[in-house]
Short mmCIF file of C-alpha atoms in Angstrom, two decimals:
data_model
loop_
_atom_site.label_atom_id
_atom_site.label_comp_id
_atom_site.label_asym_id
_atom_site.label_seq_id
_atom_site.Cartn_x
_atom_site.Cartn_y
_atom_site.Cartn_z
CA GLY P 25 -117.93 -17.88 -70.05
CA TRP P 26 -116.36 -19.29 -66.42
CA VAL P 27 -119.46 -21.80 -66.11
CA TYR P 28 -118.85 -23.53 -70.05
CA HIS P 29 -114.91 -22.76 -69.33
CA TYR P 30 -114.61 -24.90 -66.23
CA GLY P 31 -117.93 -27.10 -66.29
CA LEU P 32 -119.43 -25.32 -63.24
CA GLY P 33 -122.60 -27.54 -62.76
CA ILE P 34 -122.45 -28.53 -66.48
CA PRO P 35 -120.35 -30.05 -68.98
CA LYS P 36 -117.27 -28.18 -69.98
CA ASP P 37 -117.30 -26.50 -73.27
CA TRP P 38 -114.86 -24.60 -74.47
CA ALA P 39 -116.50 -23.41 -77.68
CA GLU P 40 -119.65 -22.28 -75.95
CA ALA P 41 -117.19 -20.67 -73.39
CA VAL P 42 -115.71 -18.77 -76.32
CA LYS P 43 -119.21 -17.62 -77.56
CA TRP P 44 -120.00 -16.25 -74.08
CA TRP P 45 -116.13 -14.52 -73.65
CA ARG P 46 -116.65 -12.90 -77.08
CA LYS P 47 -120.12 -11.08 -75.98
CA ALA P 48 -118.23 -9.56 -73.14
CA ALA P 49 -115.58 -8.72 -74.70
CA GLU P 50 -117.09 -6.78 -77.78
CA GLN P 51 -118.71 -4.53 -74.81
CA ASP P 52 -115.14 -3.68 -74.13
CA HIS P 53 -114.83 -5.81 -70.90
CA ALA P 54 -110.95 -6.01 -70.78
CA LYS P 55 -110.95 -9.44 -68.67
CA SER P 56 -113.06 -11.09 -71.05
CA GLN P 57 -110.88 -9.64 -73.95
CA LEU P 58 -107.63 -11.11 -72.00
CA THR P 59 -109.46 -14.36 -71.47
CA LEU P 60 -110.29 -14.49 -75.40
CA GLY P 61 -106.81 -13.92 -76.39
CA VAL P 62 -105.85 -16.78 -74.31
CA MET P 63 -108.39 -19.04 -76.17
CA TYR P 64 -107.10 -17.86 -79.62
CA ASP P 65 -103.46 -18.30 -78.07
CA ASN P 66 -104.08 -21.75 -76.70
CA GLY P 67 -106.42 -22.87 -79.44
CA GLN P 68 -109.22 -23.74 -77.05
CA GLY P 69 -112.74 -23.78 -78.35
CA VAL P 70 -111.25 -22.03 -81.53
CA LEU P 71 -108.79 -22.88 -83.98
CA LYS P 72 -105.29 -21.58 -82.80
CA ASP P 73 -104.45 -18.09 -84.23
CA ASP P 74 -101.84 -15.83 -83.16
CA ALA P 75 -103.15 -12.78 -84.85
CA GLU P 76 -106.31 -13.03 -83.33
CA ALA P 77 -104.97 -13.27 -79.96
CA LEU P 78 -102.94 -10.41 -80.40
CA ARG P 79 -105.74 -8.24 -81.36
CA TRP P 80 -107.58 -9.26 -78.35
CA TYR P 81 -104.62 -9.05 -75.77
CA ARG P 82 -104.07 -5.52 -77.25
CA LYS P 83 -107.73 -4.56 -76.42
CA ALA P 84 -107.12 -5.87 -73.12
CA ALA P 85 -103.95 -4.04 -72.63
CA GLU P 86 -105.24 -1.01 -73.98
CA GLY P 87 -107.97 -1.36 -70.92
CA LYS P 88 -104.68 -1.25 -68.48
CA GLN P 89 -104.61 -5.30 -67.79
CA ALA P 90 -101.17 -5.88 -66.76
CA VAL P 91 -101.34 -9.67 -67.75
CA ALA P 92 -102.31 -8.56 -71.41
CA GLN P 93 -99.84 -5.91 -71.72
CA ASN P 94 -96.98 -8.32 -70.64
CA TYR P 95 -98.44 -10.80 -73.56
CA VAL P 96 -98.78 -8.13 -76.16
CA ALA P 97 -94.98 -7.41 -75.33
CA ALA P 98 -94.04 -11.17 -75.69
CA MET P 99 -95.84 -11.21 -78.90
CA TYR P 100 -93.84 -8.53 -80.33
CA LEU P 101 -90.69 -9.93 -78.97
CA GLU P 102 -90.96 -13.17 -80.62
CA GLY P 103 -92.76 -11.92 -83.54
CA ARG P 104 -95.99 -14.23 -83.14
CA GLY P 105 -98.96 -12.95 -84.72
CA VAL P 106 -97.40 -9.80 -85.76
CA GLU P 107 -93.88 -8.78 -87.02
CA ARG P 108 -90.99 -8.75 -84.48
CA ASP P 109 -90.81 -5.33 -82.91
CA GLU P 110 -88.44 -5.04 -79.74
CA ALA P 111 -89.06 -1.38 -79.26
CA GLU P 112 -92.83 -2.42 -79.26
CA ALA P 113 -92.08 -4.98 -76.99
CA PHE P 114 -90.17 -2.96 -74.70
CA LYS P 115 -93.07 -0.43 -74.72
CA TRP P 116 -95.56 -2.85 -73.72
CA PHE P 117 -93.43 -4.34 -70.85
CA ARG P 118 -92.50 -1.37 -69.43
CA GLN P 119 -96.21 -0.59 -69.05
CA ALA P 120 -96.87 -3.82 -67.26
CA ALA P 121 -93.83 -3.48 -64.99
CA GLU P 122 -94.98 -0.22 -63.97
CA GLN P 123 -98.17 -2.09 -62.87
CA HIS P 124 -95.90 -4.62 -60.69
CA HIS P 125 -96.37 -7.25 -63.33
CA LEU P 126 -93.35 -9.86 -61.74
CA LEU P 127 -92.52 -11.14 -65.43
CA ALA P 128 -92.72 -8.10 -66.92
CA GLU P 129 -90.02 -6.35 -64.40
CA HIS P 130 -87.88 -9.23 -65.46
CA SER P 131 -88.41 -8.85 -69.01
CA LEU P 132 -87.58 -5.23 -69.12
CA ALA P 133 -84.98 -5.69 -66.80
CA THR P 134 -83.17 -7.82 -69.69
CA LEU P 135 -84.14 -5.52 -72.22
CA TYR P 136 -82.30 -2.80 -70.58
CA ALA P 137 -79.28 -5.12 -69.83
CA GLU P 138 -79.23 -6.25 -73.50
CA GLY P 139 -80.06 -3.17 -75.03
CA ARG P 140 -83.06 -4.55 -77.26
CA GLY P 141 -85.94 -2.04 -77.79
CA THR P 142 -84.10 0.63 -76.02
CA LYS P 143 -80.65 1.88 -75.00
CA ARG P 144 -78.72 -0.41 -72.80
CA ASP P 145 -78.97 1.06 -69.23
CA ASP P 146 -77.29 -1.22 -66.61
CA ARG P 147 -78.86 1.09 -63.76
CA GLU P 148 -82.30 0.51 -65.10
CA ALA P 149 -81.84 -3.20 -65.34
CA VAL P 150 -80.45 -3.33 -61.81
CA GLU P 151 -83.53 -1.51 -60.39
CA TRP P 152 -86.08 -3.60 -62.65
CA TYR P 153 -84.37 -6.78 -61.60
CA ARG P 154 -84.09 -5.91 -57.75
CA ARG P 155 -87.89 -5.34 -58.00
CA ALA P 156 -88.88 -8.67 -59.39
CA ALA P 157 -85.68 -10.54 -57.36
CA GLU P 158 -87.31 -9.03 -53.86
CA GLN P 159 -90.48 -10.77 -55.22
CA ASN P 160 -88.53 -14.48 -54.72
CA HIS P 161 -88.33 -14.50 -58.68
CA ALA P 162 -85.08 -16.79 -59.25
CA PRO P 163 -84.13 -15.62 -62.54
CA SER P 164 -84.15 -12.06 -61.59
CA GLN P 165 -82.17 -13.27 -58.31
CA LEU P 166 -79.61 -15.04 -60.52
CA SER P 167 -79.17 -11.76 -62.93
CA LEU P 168 -78.86 -9.47 -59.88
CA GLY P 169 -76.33 -11.96 -58.34
CA VAL P 170 -74.50 -11.62 -62.36
CA MET P 171 -74.68 -7.58 -62.08
CA TYR P 172 -73.31 -7.55 -58.45
CA ASP P 173 -70.80 -10.24 -59.48
CA THR P 174 -69.78 -8.23 -63.04
CA GLY P 175 -70.25 -4.36 -61.47
CA ARG P 176 -72.85 -3.78 -64.22
CA GLY P 177 -75.12 -0.83 -63.21
CA VAL P 178 -74.10 -1.29 -59.52
CA LYS P 179 -70.60 -1.48 -57.51
CA LYS P 180 -68.84 -4.75 -58.03
CA ASN P 181 -69.97 -6.77 -54.50
CA ASP P 182 -68.75 -9.91 -54.39
CA ARG P 183 -70.88 -10.54 -50.99
CA GLU P 184 -74.17 -9.45 -52.50
CA ALA P 185 -73.44 -11.30 -55.42
CA VAL P 186 -73.03 -14.66 -53.40
CA GLU P 187 -76.52 -13.42 -51.56
CA TRP P 188 -78.53 -13.20 -54.90
CA TYR P 189 -76.91 -16.43 -56.05
CA ARG P 190 -77.87 -18.43 -53.08
CA ARG P 191 -81.48 -17.13 -53.07
CA ALA P 192 -81.76 -18.27 -56.64
CA ALA P 193 -79.79 -21.52 -55.97
CA GLU P 194 -81.92 -22.31 -53.09
CA GLN P 195 -84.97 -22.31 -55.64
CA ASN P 196 -83.07 -24.92 -57.57
CA LEU P 197 -82.24 -22.88 -60.27
CA ALA P 198 -78.95 -24.76 -62.00
CA VAL P 199 -76.88 -21.65 -63.01
CA ALA P 200 -77.11 -20.21 -59.80
CA GLN P 201 -75.92 -23.21 -58.13
CA LEU P 202 -72.97 -23.18 -60.52
CA ASN P 203 -72.14 -19.70 -59.98
CA LEU P 204 -72.65 -19.84 -56.22
CA GLY P 205 -70.52 -23.46 -56.43
CA MET P 206 -67.71 -21.58 -58.10
CA MET P 207 -68.03 -18.54 -55.55
CA TYR P 208 -67.02 -21.16 -52.72
CA ASP P 209 -64.56 -22.90 -54.83
CA THR P 210 -62.65 -19.37 -55.30
CA GLY P 211 -63.62 -17.75 -51.77
CA GLN P 212 -64.98 -14.90 -53.80
CA GLY P 213 -67.45 -12.87 -51.66
CA VAL P 214 -67.59 -15.87 -48.83
CA ALA P 215 -65.10 -18.02 -47.35
CA LYS P 216 -63.49 -20.60 -49.25
CA ASP P 217 -65.15 -24.00 -48.59
CA PRO P 218 -64.67 -27.13 -50.98
CA VAL P 219 -67.51 -29.03 -49.39
CA GLN P 220 -69.94 -25.92 -49.96
CA ALA P 221 -68.48 -25.63 -53.33
CA HIS P 222 -68.65 -29.52 -54.36
CA ALA P 223 -72.30 -29.48 -53.17
CA TRP P 224 -73.56 -26.54 -55.10
CA LEU P 225 -71.75 -27.74 -57.91
CA ASN P 226 -73.13 -31.45 -57.78
CA LEU P 227 -76.65 -29.86 -57.68
CA ALA P 228 -75.87 -27.86 -60.66
CA GLN P 229 -74.41 -30.83 -62.56
CA ALA P 230 -77.62 -33.13 -61.44
CA ASN P 231 -79.66 -29.98 -62.90
CA GLY P 232 -78.16 -30.10 -66.19
CA GLU P 233 -75.56 -27.57 -65.84
CA GLN P 234 -72.52 -29.84 -67.49
CA SER P 235 -69.95 -27.09 -67.09
CA ALA P 236 -69.87 -27.84 -63.41
CA ALA P 237 -68.58 -31.47 -64.20
CA ASP P 238 -64.93 -30.38 -64.89
CA ARG P 239 -64.54 -28.32 -61.72
CA LEU P 240 -66.12 -30.97 -59.75
CA ILE P 241 -63.57 -33.40 -61.02
CA VAL P 242 -60.80 -31.15 -59.85
CA ILE P 243 -62.21 -30.55 -56.48
CA GLU P 244 -62.67 -34.20 -55.71
CA SER P 245 -58.72 -34.68 -56.49
CA GLU P 246 -58.29 -32.29 -53.83
CA ILE P 247 -60.22 -32.97 -50.99
CA THR P 248 -60.20 -35.86 -48.43
CA PRO P 249 -62.55 -38.82 -48.70
CA GLU P 250 -64.40 -37.57 -45.51
CA GLN P 251 -64.96 -34.04 -47.19
CA LYS P 252 -66.70 -35.81 -50.00
CA ALA P 253 -68.96 -37.68 -48.04
CA ALA P 254 -69.54 -34.39 -46.04
CA ALA P 255 -70.33 -32.82 -49.50
CA ARG P 256 -72.64 -35.65 -50.65
CA GLN P 257 -74.60 -35.19 -47.66
CA LEU P 258 -74.71 -31.47 -47.73
CA ALA P 259 -76.30 -31.61 -51.36
CA HIS P 260 -78.53 -34.39 -50.47
CA GLU P 261 -80.06 -32.09 -47.25
CA LEU P 262 -80.47 -29.21 -49.79
CA LEU P 263 -82.35 -30.73 -52.14
CA ALA P 264 -84.42 -32.29 -49.36
CA LYS P 265 -85.04 -28.82 -48.24
CA MET P 266 -85.61 -27.33 -51.66
CA LYS P 267 -88.39 -29.77 -52.37
CA LYS P 268 -90.44 -29.05 -49.08
CA LYS P 269 -90.60 -25.52 -50.40
CA PRO P 270 -93.70 -24.76 -51.98
#
């Protein structure tokens, strides 16, 4: 299958790849079942078919393939190829997360935080957000920051909130940049610093977070031209540093 899939020494032929993936999948080879599901999901070598994608994902998921478990969960959550079922999505996200699947850890945390498919449990949400955040997953870092910021599932801790907002903001996540900028603006969890506040809010606005615009106008009316220039230079340096990261 891989030979035809990637054209290794022969012309790429997805339809032929599907034929060989299917042969292996029908012999209960879990990775081939997963790959066949992906082919149906993306319409590669076959007509796109969500129900058929789910069927093969489920077979692979039952073979303990964490990636497949995450896909099954997502399809139940979205109602793709099957009737939407948040409880079923929760079950499969949990199985994938317990195998350390990063995206499943984040999704599981979100279901706990929102009480979808399971009883709301902020402490469980914090635990799973933390697992993903410690693997440098920016959305989880942002969510963990919010939990510390609001005292949900954990004792309110502004310094911890700032730390997790910063980690996500340094990965160019706009909402995290907005939140970090506001922490600097109000002196919450960090020393009040209008230059830092302006720099991070400027980056957030440039990333499409228009809610930063109003506060930027106010800050600019309160700082000196030298501070404004320093803030713009800082924003430029922060962005350059982010672009250097792999």
